Short mmCIF file of N, CA and C in Angstrom, two decimals:
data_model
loop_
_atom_site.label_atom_id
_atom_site.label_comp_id
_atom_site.label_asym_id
_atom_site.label_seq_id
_atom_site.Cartn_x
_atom_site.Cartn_y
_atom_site.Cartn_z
N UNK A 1 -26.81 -25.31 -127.29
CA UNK A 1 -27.95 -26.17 -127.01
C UNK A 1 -27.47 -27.60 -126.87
N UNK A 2 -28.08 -28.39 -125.39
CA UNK A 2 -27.92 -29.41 -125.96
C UNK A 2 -28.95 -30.42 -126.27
N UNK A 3 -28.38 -31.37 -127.46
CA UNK A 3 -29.06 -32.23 -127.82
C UNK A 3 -29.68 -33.54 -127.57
N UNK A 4 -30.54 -34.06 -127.31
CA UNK A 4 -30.34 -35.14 -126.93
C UNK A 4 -31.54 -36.07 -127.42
N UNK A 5 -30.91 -37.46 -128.08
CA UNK A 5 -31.71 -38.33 -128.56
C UNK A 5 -31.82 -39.88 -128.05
N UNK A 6 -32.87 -40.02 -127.72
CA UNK A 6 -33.22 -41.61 -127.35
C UNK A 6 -33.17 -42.37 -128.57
N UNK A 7 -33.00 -43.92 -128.57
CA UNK A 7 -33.39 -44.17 -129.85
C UNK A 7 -33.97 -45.83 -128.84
N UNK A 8 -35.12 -45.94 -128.75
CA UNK A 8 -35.79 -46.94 -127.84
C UNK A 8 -35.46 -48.70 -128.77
N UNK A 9 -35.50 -48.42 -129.79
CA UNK A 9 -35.16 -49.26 -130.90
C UNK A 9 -34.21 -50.12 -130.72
N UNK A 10 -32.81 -49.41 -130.78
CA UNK A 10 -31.67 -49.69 -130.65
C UNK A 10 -30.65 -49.39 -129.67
N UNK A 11 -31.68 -49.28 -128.79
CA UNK A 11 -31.14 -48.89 -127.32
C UNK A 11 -30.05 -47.91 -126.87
N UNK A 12 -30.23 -47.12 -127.54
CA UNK A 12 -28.91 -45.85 -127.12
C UNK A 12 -29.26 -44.62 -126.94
N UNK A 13 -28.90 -43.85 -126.36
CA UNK A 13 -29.35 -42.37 -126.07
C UNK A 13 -27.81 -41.65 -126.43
N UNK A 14 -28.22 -40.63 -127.07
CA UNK A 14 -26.88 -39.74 -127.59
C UNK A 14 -27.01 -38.27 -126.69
N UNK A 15 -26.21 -37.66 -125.86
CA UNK A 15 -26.37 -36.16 -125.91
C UNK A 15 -24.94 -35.39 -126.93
N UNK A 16 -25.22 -34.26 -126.97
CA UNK A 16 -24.54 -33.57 -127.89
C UNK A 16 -24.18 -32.52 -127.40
N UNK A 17 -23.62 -31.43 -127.16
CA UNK A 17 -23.51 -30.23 -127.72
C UNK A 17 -23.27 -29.15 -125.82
N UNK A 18 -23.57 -28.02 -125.90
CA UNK A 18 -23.56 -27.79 -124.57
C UNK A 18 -24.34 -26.36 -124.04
N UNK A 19 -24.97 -26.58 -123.25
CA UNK A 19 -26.54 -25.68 -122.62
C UNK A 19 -25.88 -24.33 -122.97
N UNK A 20 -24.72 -23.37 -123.19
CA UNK A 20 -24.83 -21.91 -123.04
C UNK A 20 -25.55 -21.66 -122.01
N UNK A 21 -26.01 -22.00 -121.33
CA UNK A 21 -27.09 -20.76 -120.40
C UNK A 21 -26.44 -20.26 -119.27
N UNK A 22 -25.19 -20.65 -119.22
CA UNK A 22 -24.53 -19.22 -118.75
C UNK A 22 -22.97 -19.48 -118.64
N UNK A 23 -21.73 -19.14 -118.35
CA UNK A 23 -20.67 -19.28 -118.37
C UNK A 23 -20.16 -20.73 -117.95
N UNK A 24 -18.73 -21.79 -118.48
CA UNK A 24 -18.64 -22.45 -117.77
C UNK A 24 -17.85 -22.09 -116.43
N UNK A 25 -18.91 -23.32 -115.76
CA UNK A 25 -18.47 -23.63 -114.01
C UNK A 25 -19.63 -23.52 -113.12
N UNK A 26 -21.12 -22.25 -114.20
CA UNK A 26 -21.98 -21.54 -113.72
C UNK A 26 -23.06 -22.15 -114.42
N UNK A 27 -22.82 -22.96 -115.67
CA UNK A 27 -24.39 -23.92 -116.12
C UNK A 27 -25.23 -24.60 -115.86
N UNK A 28 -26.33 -24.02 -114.99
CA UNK A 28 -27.34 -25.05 -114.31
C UNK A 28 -27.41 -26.24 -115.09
N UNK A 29 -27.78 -25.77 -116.30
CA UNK A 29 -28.44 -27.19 -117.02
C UNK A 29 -27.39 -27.59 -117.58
N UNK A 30 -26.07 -27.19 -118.17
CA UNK A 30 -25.40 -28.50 -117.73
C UNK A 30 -24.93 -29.43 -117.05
N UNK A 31 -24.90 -28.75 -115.38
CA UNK A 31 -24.76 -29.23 -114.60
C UNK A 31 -25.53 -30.49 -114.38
N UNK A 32 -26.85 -30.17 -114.69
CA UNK A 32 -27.90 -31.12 -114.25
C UNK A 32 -27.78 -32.36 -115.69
N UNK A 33 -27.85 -32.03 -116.32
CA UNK A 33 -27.89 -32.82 -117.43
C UNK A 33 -26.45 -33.74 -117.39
N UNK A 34 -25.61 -33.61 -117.31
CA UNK A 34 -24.37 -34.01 -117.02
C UNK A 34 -24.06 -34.76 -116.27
N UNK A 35 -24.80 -34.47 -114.82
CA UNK A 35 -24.86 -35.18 -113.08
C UNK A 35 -26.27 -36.45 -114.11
N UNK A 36 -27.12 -36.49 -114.57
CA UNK A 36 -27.79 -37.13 -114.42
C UNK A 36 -27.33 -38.41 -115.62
N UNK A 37 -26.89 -37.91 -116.84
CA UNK A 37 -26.42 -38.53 -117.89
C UNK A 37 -24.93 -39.54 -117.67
N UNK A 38 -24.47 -39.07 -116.73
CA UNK A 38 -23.04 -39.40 -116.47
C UNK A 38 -23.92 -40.78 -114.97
N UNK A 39 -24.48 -40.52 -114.39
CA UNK A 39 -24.87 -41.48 -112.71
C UNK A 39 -25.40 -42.65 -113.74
N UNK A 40 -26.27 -41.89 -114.41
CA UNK A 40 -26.86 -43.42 -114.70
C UNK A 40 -26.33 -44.33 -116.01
N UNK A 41 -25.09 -43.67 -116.67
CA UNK A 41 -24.20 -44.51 -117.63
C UNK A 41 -23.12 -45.36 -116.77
N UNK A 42 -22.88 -44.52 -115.82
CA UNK A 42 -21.77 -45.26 -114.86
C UNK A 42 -22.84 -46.47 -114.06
N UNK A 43 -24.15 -46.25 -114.39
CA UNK A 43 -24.74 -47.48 -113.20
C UNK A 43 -24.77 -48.46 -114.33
N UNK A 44 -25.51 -48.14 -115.53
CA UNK A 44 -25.38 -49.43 -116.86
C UNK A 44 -23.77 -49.92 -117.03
N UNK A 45 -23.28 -49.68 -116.71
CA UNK A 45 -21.73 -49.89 -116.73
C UNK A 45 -21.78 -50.92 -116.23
N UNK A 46 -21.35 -50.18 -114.76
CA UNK A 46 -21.09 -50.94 -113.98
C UNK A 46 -22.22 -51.91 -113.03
N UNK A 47 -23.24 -52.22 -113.73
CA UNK A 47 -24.20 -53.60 -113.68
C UNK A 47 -23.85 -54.16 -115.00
N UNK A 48 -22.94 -53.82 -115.23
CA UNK A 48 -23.05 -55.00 -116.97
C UNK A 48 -24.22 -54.99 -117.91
N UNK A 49 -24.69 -53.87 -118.15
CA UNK A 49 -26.19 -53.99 -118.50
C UNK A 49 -25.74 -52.81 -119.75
N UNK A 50 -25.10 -52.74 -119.76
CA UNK A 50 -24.49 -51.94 -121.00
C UNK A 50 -22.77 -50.73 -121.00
N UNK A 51 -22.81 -49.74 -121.62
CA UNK A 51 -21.46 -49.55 -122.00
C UNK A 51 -22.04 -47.79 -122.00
N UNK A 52 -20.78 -46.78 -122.23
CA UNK A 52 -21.09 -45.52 -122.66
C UNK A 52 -19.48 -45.08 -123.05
N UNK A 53 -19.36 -44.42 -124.31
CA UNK A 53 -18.78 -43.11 -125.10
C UNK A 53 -18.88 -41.49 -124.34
N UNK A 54 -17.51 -41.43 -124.10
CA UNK A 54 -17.49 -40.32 -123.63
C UNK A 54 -16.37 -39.36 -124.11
N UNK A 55 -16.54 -38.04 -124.48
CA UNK A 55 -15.82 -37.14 -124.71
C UNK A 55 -16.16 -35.44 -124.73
N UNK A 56 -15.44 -34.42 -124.72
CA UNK A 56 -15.77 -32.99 -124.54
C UNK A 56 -17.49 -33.03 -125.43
N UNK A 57 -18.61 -32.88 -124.87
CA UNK A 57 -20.00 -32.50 -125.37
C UNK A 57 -20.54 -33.42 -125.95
N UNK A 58 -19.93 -34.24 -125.67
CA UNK A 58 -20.45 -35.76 -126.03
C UNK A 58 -20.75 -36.88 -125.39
N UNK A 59 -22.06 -37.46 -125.26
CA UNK A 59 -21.81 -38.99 -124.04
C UNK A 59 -22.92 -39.82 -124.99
N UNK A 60 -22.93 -41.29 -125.24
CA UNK A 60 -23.37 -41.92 -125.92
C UNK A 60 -24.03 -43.21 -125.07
N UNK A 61 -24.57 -43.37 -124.39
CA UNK A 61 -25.15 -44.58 -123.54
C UNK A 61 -25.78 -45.82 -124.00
N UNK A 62 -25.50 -46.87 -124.16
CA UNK A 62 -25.59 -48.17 -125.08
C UNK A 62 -26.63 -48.98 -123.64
N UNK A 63 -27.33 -49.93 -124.13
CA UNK A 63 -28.14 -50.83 -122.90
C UNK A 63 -28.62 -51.71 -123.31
N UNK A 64 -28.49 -52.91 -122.68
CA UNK A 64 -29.34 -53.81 -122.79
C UNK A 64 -30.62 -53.86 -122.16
N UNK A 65 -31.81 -54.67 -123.07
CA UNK A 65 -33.11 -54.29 -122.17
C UNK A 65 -33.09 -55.63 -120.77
N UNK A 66 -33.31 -54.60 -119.91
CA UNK A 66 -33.83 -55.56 -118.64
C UNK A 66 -34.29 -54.97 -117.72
N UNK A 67 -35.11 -55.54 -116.54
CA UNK A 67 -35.84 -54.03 -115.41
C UNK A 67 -35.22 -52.63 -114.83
N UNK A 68 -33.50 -52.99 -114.69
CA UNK A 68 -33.15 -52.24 -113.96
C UNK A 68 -32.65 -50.75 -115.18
N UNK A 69 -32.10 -50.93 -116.36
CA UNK A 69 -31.55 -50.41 -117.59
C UNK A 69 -32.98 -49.74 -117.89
N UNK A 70 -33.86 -50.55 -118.23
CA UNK A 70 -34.91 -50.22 -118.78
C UNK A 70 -35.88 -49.30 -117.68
N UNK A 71 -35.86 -48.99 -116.47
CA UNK A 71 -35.84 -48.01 -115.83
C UNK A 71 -35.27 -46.94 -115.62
N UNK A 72 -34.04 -47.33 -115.69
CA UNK A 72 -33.28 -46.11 -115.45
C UNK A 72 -33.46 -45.21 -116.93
N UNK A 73 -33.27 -46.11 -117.64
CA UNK A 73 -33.56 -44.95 -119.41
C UNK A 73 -34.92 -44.64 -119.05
N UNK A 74 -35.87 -44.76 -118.87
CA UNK A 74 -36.97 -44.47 -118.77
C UNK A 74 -36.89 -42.76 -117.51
N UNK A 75 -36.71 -43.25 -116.51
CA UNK A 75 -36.24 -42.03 -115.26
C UNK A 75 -35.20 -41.21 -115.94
N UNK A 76 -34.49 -41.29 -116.50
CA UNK A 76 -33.56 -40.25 -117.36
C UNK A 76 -34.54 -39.56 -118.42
N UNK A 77 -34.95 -40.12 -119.00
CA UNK A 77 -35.48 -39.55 -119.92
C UNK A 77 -36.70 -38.56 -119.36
N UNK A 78 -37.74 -38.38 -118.57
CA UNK A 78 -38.01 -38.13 -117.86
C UNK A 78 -37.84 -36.70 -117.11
N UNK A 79 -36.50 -37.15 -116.68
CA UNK A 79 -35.56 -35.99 -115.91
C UNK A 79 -35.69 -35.29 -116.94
N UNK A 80 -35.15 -35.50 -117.65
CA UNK A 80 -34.45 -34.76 -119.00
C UNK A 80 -35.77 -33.77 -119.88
N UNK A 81 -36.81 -34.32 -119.70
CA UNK A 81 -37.69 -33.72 -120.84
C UNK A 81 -38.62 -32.94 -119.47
N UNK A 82 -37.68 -32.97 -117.76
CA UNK A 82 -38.24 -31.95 -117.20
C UNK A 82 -37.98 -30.58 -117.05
N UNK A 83 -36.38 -31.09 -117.32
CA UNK A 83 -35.35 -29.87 -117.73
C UNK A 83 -35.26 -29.29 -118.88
N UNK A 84 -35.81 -29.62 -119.85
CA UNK A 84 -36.43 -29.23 -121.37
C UNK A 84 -37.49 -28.00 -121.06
N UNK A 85 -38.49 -29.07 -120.21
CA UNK A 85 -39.36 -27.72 -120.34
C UNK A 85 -39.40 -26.17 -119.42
N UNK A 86 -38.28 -26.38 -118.27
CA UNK A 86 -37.88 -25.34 -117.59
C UNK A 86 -36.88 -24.59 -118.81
N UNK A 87 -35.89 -25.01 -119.53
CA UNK A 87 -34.88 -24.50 -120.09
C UNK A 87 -35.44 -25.39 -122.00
N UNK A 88 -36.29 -24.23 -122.77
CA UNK A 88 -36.04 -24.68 -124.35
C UNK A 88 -35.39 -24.54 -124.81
N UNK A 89 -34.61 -23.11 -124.70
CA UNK A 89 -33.69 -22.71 -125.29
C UNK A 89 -32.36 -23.66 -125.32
N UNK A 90 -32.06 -24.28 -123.94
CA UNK A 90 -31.01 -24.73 -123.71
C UNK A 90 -30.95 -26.41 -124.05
N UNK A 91 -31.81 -27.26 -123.79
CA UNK A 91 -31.87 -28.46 -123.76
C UNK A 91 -33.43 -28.73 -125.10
N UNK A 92 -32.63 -29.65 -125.63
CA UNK A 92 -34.19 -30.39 -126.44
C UNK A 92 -33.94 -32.34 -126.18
N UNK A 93 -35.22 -32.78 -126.00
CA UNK A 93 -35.53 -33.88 -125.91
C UNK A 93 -35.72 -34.48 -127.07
N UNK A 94 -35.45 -35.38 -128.04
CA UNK A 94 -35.79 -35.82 -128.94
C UNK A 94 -35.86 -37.93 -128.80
N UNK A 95 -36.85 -38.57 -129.04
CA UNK A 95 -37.27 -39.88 -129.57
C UNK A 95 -37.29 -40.16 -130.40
N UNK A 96 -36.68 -41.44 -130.65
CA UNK A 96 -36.91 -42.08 -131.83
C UNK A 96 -37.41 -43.66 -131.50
N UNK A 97 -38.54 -43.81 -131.95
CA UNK A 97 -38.94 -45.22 -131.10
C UNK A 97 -39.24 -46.14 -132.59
#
């Protein structure tokens, strides 16, 4: 399963762990979760609008608030709690505001 937590507070979103839902190379939802978690850490990056932690089942996304950051976490999150509800088993959405 993977995990994943916003924390609106302190501006970071954590994912964790990894979808099982079917062999790797063949994981929809990690695929998707991955393609979407990874585009928009590399865009806070590289606008200077924040930073991200990365390693095997792990990505950690740091931000500063401003229109463009503060959209994109918003549209991620979003994504994410759309792919939650196609896949429970595999993905959970979690907030902390």
């Amino acid at each position: 399963m993977i995990d994943v937590k916003f924390n609106f507070r302190k501006n970071f979103v954590e994912i964790k762990g990894h979808a099982e839902f079917d062999e790797f190379g063949k994981d929809i939802v990690c695929s998707a979760v991955s393609v979407l978690t990874q585009f928009v850490a590399e865009i806070i990056k590289n606008e200077k609008n924040g930073n991200y932690k990365k390693k095997d089942g792990y990505l950690k996304i740091t931000w500063t608030n401003n229109e463009l950051s503060d959209k994109l976490i918003m549209y991620l999150h979003d994504a994410l709690k759309g792919i939650e509800e196609s896949y429970p088993d595999n993905l959970k959405v979690e907030v902390n505001k």
